[in-house]
PDB file of C-alpha atoms in Angstrom:
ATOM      1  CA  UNK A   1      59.497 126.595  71.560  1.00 52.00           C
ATOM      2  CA  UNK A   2      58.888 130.278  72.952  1.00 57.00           C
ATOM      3  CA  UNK A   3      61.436 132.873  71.913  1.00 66.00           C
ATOM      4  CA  UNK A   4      63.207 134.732  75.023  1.00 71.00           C
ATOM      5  CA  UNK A   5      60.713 137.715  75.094  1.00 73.00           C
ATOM      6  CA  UNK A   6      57.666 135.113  75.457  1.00 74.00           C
ATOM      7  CA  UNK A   7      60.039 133.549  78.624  1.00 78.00           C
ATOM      8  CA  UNK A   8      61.055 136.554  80.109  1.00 80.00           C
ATOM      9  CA  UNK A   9      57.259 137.515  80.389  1.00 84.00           C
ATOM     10  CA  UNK A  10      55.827 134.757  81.264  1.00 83.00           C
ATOM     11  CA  UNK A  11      58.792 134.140  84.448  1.00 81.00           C
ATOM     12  CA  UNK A  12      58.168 137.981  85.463  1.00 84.00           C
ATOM     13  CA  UNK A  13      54.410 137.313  85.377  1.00 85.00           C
ATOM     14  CA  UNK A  14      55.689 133.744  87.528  1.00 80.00           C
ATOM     15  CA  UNK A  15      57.778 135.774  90.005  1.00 82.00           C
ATOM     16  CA  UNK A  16      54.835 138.889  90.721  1.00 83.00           C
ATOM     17  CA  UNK A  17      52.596 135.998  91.553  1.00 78.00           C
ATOM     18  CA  UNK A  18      54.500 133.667  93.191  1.00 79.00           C
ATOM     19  CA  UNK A  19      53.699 132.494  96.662  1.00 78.00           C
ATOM     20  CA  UNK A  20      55.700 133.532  99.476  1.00 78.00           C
ATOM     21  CA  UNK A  21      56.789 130.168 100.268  1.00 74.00           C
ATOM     22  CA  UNK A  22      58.934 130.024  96.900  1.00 79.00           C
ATOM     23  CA  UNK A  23      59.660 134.170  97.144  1.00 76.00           C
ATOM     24  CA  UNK A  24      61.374 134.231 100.848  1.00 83.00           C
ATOM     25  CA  UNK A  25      65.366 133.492 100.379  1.00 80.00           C
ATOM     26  CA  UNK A  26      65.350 130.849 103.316  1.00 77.00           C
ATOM     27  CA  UNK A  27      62.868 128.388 104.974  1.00 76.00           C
ATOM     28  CA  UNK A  28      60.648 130.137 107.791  1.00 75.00           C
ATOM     29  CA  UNK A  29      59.104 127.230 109.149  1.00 78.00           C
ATOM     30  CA  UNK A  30      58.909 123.586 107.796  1.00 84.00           C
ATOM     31  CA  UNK A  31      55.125 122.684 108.015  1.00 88.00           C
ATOM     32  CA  UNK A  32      54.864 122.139 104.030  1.00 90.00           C
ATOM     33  CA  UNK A  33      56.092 120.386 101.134  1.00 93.00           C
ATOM     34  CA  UNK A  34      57.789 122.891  99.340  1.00 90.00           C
ATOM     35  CA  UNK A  35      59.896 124.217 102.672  1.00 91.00           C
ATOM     36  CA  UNK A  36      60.981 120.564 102.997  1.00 94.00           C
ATOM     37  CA  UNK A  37      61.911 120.635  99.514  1.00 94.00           C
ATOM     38  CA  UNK A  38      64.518 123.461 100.071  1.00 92.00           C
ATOM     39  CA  UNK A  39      65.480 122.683 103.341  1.00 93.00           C
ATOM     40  CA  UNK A  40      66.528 119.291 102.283  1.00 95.00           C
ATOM     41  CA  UNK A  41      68.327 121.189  98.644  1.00 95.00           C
ATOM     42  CA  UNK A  42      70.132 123.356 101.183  1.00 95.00           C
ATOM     43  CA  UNK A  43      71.922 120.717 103.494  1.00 96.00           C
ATOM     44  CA  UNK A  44      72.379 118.669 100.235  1.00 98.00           C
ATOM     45  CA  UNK A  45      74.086 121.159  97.832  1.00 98.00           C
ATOM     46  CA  UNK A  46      75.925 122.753 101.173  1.00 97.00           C
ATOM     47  CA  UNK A  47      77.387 119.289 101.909  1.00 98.00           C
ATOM     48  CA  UNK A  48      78.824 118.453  98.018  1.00 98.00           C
ATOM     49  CA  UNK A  49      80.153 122.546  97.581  1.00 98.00           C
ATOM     50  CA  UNK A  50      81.871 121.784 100.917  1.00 97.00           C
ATOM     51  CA  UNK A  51      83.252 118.751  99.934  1.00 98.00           C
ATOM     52  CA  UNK A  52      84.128 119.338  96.271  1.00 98.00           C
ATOM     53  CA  UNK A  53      84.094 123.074  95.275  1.00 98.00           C
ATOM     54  CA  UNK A  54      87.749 124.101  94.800  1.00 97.00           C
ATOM     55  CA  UNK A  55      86.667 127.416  96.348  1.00 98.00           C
ATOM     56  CA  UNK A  56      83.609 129.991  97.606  1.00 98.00           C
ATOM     57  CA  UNK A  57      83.612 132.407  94.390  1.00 98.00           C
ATOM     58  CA  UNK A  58      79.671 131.104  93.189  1.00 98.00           C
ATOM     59  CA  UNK A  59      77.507 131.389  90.341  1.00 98.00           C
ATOM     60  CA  UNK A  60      73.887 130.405  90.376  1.00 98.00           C
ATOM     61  CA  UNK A  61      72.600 129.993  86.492  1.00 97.00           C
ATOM     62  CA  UNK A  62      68.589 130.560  86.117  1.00 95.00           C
ATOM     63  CA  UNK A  63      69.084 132.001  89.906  1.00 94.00           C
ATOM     64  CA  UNK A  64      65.465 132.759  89.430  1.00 92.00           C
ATOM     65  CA  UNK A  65      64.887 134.442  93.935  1.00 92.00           C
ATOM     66  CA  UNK A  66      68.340 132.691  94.571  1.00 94.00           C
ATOM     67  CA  UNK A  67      67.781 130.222  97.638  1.00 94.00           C
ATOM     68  CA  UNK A  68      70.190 127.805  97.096  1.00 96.00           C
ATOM     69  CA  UNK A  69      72.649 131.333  96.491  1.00 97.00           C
ATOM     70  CA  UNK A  70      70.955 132.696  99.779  1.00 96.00           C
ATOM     71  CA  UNK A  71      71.989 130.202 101.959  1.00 95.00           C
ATOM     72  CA  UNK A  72      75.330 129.559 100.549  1.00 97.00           C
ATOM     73  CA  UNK A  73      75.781 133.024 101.212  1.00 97.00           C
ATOM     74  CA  UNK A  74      75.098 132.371 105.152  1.00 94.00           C
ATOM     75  CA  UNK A  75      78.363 130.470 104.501  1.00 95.00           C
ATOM     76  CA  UNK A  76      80.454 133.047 103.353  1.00 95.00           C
ATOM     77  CA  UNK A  77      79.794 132.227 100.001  1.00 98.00           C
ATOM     78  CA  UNK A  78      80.780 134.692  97.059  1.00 98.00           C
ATOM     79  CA  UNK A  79      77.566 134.870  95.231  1.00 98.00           C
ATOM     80  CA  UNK A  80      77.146 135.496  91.733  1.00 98.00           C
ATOM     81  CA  UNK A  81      73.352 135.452  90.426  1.00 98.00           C
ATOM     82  CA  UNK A  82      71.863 135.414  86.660  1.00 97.00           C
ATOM     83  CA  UNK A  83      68.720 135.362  85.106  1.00 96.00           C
ATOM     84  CA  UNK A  84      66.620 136.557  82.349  1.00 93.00           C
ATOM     85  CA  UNK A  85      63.832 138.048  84.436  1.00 93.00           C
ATOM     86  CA  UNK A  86      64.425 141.449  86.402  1.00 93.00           C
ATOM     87  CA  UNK A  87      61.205 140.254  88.755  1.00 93.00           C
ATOM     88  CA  UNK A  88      63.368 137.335  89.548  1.00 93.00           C
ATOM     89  CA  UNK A  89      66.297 139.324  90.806  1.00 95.00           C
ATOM     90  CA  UNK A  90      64.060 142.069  92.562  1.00 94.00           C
ATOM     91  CA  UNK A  91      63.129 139.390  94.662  1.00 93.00           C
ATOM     92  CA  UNK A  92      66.632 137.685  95.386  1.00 94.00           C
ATOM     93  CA  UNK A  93      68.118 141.124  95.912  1.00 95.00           C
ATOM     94  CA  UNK A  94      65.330 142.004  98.723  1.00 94.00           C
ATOM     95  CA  UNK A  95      66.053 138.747 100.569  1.00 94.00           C
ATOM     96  CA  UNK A  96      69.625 139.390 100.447  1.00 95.00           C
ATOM     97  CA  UNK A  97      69.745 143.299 101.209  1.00 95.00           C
ATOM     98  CA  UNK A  98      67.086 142.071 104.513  1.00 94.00           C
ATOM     99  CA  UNK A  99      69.770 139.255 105.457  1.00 94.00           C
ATOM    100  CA  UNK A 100      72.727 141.182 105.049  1.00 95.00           C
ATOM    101  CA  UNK A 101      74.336 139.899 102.308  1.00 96.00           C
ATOM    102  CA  UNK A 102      76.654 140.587  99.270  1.00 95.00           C
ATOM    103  CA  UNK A 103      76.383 139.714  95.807  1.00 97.00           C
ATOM    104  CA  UNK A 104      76.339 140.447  92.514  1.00 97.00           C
ATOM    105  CA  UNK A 105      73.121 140.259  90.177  1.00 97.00           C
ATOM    106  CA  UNK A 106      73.208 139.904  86.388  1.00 97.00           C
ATOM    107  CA  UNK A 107      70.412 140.217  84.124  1.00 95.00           C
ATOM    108  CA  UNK A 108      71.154 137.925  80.971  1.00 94.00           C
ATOM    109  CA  UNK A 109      70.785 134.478  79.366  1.00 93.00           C
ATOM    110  CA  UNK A 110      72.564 131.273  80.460  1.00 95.00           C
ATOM    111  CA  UNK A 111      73.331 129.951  76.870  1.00 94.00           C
ATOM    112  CA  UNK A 112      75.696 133.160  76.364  1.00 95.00           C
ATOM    113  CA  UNK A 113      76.632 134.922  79.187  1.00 97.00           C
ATOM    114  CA  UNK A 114      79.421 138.032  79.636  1.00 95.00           C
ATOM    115  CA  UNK A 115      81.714 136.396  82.158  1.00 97.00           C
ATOM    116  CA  UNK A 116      85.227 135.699  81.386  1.00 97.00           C
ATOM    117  CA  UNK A 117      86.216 132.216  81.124  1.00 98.00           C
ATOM    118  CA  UNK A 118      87.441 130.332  83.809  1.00 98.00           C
ATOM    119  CA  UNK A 119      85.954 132.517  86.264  1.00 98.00           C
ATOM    120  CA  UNK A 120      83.882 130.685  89.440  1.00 98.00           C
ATOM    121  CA  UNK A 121      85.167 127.641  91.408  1.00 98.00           C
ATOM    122  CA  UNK A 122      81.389 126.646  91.119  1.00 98.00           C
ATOM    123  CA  UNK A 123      78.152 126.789  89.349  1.00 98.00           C
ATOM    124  CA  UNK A 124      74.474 125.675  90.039  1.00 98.00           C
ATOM    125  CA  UNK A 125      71.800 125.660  88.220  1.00 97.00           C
ATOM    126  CA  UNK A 126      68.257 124.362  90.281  1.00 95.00           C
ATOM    127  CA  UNK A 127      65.376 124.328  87.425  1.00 91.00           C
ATOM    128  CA  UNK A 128      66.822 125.469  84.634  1.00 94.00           C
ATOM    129  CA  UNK A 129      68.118 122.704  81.869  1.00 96.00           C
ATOM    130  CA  UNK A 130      64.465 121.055  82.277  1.00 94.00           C
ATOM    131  CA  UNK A 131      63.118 123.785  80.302  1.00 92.00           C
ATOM    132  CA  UNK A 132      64.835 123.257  76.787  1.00 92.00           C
ATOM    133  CA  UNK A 133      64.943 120.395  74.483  1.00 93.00           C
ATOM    134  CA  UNK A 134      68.706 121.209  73.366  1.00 95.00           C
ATOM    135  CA  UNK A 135      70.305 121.850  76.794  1.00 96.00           C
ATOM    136  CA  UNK A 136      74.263 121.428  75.409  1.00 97.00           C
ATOM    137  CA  UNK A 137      74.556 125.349  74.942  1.00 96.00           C
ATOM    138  CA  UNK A 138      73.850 126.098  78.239  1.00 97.00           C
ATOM    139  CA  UNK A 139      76.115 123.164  79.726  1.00 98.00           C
ATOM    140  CA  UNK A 140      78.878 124.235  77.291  1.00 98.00           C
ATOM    141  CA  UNK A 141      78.618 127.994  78.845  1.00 98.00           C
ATOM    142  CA  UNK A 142      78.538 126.802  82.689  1.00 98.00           C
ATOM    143  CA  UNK A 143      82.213 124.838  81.615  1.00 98.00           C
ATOM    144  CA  UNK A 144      83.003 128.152  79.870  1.00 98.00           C
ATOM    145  CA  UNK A 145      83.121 130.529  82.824  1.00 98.00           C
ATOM    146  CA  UNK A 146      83.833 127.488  85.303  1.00 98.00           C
ATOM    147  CA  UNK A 147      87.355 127.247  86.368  1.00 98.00           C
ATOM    148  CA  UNK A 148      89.506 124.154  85.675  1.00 98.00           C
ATOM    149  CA  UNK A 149      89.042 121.704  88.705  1.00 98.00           C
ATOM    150  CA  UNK A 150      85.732 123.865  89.540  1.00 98.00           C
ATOM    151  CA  UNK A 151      82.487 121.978  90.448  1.00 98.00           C
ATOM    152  CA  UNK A 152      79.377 122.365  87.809  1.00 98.00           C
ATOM    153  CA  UNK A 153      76.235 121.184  89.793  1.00 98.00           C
ATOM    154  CA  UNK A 154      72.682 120.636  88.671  1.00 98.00           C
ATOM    155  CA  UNK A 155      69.173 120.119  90.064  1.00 97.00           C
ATOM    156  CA  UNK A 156      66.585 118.777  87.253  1.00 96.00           C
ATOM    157  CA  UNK A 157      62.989 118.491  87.381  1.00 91.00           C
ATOM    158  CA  UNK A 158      61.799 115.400  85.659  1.00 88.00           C
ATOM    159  CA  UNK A 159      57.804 115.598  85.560  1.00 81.00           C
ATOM    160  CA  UNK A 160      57.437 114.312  81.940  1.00 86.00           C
ATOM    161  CA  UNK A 161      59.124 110.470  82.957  1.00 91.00           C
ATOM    162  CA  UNK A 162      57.491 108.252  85.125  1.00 94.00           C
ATOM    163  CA  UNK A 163      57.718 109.285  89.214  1.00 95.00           C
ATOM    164  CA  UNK A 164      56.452 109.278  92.347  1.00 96.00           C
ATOM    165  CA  UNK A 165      55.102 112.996  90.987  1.00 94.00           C
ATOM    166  CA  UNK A 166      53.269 111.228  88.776  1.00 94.00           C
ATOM    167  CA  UNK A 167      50.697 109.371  91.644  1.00 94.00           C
ATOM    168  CA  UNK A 168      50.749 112.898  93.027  1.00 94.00           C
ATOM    169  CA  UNK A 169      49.319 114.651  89.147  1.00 92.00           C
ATOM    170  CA  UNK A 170      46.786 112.089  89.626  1.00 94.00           C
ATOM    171  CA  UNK A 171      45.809 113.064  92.942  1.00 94.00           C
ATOM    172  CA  UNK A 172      45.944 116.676  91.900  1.00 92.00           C
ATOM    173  CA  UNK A 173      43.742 116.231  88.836  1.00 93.00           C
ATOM    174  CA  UNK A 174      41.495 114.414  90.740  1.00 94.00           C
ATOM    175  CA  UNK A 175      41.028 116.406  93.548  1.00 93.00           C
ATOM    176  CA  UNK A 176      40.613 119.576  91.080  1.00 90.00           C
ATOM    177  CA  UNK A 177      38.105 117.499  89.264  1.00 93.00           C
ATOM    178  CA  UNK A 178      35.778 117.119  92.402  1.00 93.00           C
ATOM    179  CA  UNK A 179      36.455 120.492  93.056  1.00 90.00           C
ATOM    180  CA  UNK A 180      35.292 121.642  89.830  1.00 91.00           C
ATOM    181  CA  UNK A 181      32.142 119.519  89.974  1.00 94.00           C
ATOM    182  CA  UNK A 182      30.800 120.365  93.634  1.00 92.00           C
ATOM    183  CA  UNK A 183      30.855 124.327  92.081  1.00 90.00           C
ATOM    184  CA  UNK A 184      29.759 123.766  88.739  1.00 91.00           C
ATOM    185  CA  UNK A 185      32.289 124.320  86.948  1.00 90.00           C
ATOM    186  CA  UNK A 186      31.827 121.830  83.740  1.00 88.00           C
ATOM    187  CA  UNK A 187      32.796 123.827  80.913  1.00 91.00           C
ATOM    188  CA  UNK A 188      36.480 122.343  80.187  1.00 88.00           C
ATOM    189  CA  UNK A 189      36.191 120.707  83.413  1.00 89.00           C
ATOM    190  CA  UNK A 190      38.921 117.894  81.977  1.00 88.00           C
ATOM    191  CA  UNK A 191      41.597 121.211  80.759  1.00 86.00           C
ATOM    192  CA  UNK A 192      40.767 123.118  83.944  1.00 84.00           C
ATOM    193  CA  UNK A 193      41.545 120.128  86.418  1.00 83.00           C
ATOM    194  CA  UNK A 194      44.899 119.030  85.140  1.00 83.00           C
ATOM    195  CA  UNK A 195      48.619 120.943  85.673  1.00 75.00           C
ATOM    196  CA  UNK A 196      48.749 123.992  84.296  1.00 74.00           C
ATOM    197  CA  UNK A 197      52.315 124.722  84.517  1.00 72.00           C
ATOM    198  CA  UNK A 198      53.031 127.433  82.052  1.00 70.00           C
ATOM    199  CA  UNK A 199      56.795 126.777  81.225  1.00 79.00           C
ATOM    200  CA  UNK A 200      57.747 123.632  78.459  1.00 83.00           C
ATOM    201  CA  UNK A 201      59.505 120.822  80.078  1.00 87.00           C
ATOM    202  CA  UNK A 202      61.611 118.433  78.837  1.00 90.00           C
ATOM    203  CA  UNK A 203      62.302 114.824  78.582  1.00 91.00           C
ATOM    204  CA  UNK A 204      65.987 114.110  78.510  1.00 95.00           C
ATOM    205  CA  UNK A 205      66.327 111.110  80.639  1.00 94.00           C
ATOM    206  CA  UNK A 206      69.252 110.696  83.100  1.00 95.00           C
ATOM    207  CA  UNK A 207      71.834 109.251  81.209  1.00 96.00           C
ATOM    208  CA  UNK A 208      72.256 111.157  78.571  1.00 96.00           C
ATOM    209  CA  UNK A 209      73.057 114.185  80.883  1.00 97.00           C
ATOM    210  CA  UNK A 210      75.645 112.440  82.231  1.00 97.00           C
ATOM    211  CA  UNK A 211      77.029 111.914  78.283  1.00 97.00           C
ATOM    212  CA  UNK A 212      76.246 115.537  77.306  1.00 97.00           C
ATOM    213  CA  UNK A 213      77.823 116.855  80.472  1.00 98.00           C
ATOM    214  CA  UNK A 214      80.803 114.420  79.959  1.00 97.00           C
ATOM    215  CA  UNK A 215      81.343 115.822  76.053  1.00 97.00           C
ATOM    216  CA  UNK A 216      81.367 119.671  77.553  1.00 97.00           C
ATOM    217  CA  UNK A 217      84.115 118.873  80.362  1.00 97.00           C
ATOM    218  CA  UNK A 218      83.183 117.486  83.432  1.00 98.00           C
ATOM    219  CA  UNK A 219      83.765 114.555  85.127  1.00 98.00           C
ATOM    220  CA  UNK A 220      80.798 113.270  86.305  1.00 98.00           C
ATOM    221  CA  UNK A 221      80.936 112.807  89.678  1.00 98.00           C
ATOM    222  CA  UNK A 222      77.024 112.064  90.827  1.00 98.00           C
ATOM    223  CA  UNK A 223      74.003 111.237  88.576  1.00 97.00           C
ATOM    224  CA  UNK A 224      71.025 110.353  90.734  1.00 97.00           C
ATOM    225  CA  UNK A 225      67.441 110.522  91.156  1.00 97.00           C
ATOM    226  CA  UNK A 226      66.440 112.657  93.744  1.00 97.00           C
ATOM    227  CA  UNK A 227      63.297 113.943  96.133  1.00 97.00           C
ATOM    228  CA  UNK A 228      60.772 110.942  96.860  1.00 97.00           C
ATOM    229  CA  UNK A 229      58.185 112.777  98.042  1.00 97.00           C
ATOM    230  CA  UNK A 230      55.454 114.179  95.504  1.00 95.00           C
ATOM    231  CA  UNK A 231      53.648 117.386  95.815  1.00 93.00           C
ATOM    232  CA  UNK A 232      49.780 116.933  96.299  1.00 94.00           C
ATOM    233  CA  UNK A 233      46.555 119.001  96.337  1.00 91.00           C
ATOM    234  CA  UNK A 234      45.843 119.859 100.001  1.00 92.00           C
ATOM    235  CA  UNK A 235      43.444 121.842 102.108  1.00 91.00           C
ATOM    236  CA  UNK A 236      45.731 124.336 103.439  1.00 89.00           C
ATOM    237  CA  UNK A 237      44.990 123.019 107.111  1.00 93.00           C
ATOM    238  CA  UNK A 238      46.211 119.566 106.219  1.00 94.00           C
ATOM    239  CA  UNK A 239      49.443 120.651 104.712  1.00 93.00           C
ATOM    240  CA  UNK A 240      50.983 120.828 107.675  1.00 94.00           C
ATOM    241  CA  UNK A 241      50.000 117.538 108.745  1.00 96.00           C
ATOM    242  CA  UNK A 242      51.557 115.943 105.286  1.00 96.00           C
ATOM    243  CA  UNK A 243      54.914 117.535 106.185  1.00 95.00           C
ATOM    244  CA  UNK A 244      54.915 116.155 109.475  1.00 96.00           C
ATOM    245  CA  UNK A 245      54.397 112.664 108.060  1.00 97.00           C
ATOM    246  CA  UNK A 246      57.165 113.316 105.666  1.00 97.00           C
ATOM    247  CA  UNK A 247      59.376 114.574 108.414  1.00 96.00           C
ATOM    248  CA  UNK A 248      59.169 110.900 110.247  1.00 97.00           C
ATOM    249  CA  UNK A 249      60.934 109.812 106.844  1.00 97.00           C
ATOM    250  CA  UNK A 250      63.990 112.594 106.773  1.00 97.00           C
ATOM    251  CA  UNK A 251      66.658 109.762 107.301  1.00 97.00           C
ATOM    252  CA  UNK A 252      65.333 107.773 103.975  1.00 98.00           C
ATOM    253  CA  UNK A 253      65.016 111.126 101.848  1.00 98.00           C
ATOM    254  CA  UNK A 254      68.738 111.409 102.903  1.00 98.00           C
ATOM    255  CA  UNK A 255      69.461 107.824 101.893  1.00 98.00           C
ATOM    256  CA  UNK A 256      66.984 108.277  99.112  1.00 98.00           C
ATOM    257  CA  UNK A 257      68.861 111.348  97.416  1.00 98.00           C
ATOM    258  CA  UNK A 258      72.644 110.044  98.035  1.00 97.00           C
ATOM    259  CA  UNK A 259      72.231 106.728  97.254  1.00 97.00           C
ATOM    260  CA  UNK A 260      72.544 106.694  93.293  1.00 96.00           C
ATOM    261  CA  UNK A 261      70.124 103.884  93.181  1.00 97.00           C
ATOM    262  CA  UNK A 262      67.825 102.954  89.866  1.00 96.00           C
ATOM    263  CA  UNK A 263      64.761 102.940  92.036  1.00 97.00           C
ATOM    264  CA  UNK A 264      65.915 106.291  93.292  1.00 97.00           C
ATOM    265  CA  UNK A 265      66.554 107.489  89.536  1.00 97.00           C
ATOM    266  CA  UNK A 266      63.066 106.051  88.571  1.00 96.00           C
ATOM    267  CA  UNK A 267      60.998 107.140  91.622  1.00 97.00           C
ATOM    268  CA  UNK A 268      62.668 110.422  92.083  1.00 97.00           C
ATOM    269  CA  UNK A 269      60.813 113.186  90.334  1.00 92.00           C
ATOM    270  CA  UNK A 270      64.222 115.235  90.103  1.00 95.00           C
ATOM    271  CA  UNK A 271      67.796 114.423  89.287  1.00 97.00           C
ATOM    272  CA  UNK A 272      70.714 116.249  90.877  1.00 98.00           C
ATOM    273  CA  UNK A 273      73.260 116.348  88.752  1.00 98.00           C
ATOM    274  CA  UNK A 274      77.347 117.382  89.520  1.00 98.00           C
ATOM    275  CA  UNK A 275      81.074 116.837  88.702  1.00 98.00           C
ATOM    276  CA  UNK A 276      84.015 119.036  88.097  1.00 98.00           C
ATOM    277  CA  UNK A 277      85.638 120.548  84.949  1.00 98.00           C
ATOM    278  CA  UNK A 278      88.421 118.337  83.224  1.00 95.00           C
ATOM    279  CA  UNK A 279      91.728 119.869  83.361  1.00 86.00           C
TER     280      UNK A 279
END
């Protein structure tokens, strides 16, 4: 495993680069995969704070630019941000100082962080747990600063287990693989045409989560598989028309990511992930 200085670079190098797509705090337009992705997050995570979150006083763990925080904050959410990389929070401040909106951005690590205890009525993390092999630290600090009866709320990514993500690595390899050939490029053609994501990933499966998270604090409320829909390699001219297949299929994603289903917890290449601190 990296030390923090390795990870800090590496997501400042992530957020300089990034495309605008993933940079903007809300969706522009939905005529790809990844603004489908968020749009969808955003009406799911709006409709469990509503419903479960004692109150709107927010904090977003790994905020990395803060969507999820961005368009809770549409809703007169309190917004607290965190996150080890000052890139990161550059970019979530912009979006919120061109939208209008307050919050508060920390600069600091998720395993140890300087609230006082029993502070927000909710915390999210989107992204973050998936990164480390030993993710009880973190959890324990998110039950910390989380008041009693609060709501602690997770979005995993789970590319190492078997997913509909996984058809869609294949497709990516092998459409970087014909790439590669038709120019040439054959030196570590096989490295070259594979995903090159630069961050380690777990592979904590779904259940135990749910006991880790349950040995912290929280009641687990929801444990599911979630997003059904991989990301594939695309000309950008037929992205579009892959969203707009995927956008016939909104009311199954819906089903899809509420319905706590074991095909939904094997074919989903995420897991969201919430309950609320025991009293």
């Amino acid at each position: 495993m990296e030390n923090r200085e390795e990870s800090k670079s590496k997501w400042n190098k992530f957020w300089s680069e990034s495309d605008k797509i993933i940079l903007n705090g809300g969706v522009k337009d939905d005529s790809s995969w990844y603004a489908l992705i968020w749009k969808m997050g955003y009406e799911y995570w709006k409709e469990v704070f509503d419903k479960y979150s004692p109150g709107k006083k927010m904090l977003e763990c790994g905020a990395g630019a803060a969507k999820i925080s961005y368009f809770m904050a549409s809703s007169d959410y309190d917004c607290t941000m965190l996150d080890n990389s000052d890139k990161a929070l550059d970019v979530a401040k912009a979006n919120f100082r061109e939208a209008g909106f307050k919050g508060t951005f920390v600069i600091g690590n998720a395993e140890e962080m300087s609230f006082e205890s029993n502070t927000f009525d909710l915390v999210y993390s989107g992204g973050l747990l998936n990164y480390f092999d030993n993710v009880q630290p973190f959890i324990k600090e998110m039950v910390r600063v989380l008041k009693p009866g609060g709501l602690l709320s997770a979005t995993i990514i789970s590319s190492k287990k078997f997913s509909c993500q996984t058809l869609g690595d294949i497709q990516i390899f092998l459409s970087r693989l014909l790439m590669n050939i038709v120019k040439g490029r054959f030196n570590g053609i096989i490295q070259k045409s594979r995903r090159n994501f630069p961050f380690y990933e777990n592979s904590i499966k779904l259940e135990e989560y749910r006991r880790i998270l349950d040995e912290c604090g929280i009641k687990v409320i929801v444990a599911a598989g979630t997003n059904p829909f991989p990301a594939i390699a695309l000309p950008k001219f037929l992205r579009p028309l892959y969203a707009k297949i995927i956008k016939t299929f909104i009311p199954f994603w819906r089903w899809f990511d509420r319905s706590g289903s074991k095909f939904a917890e094997i074919w989903g290449f995420g897991y969201n992930i919430y309950g609320v601190k025991k009293r």
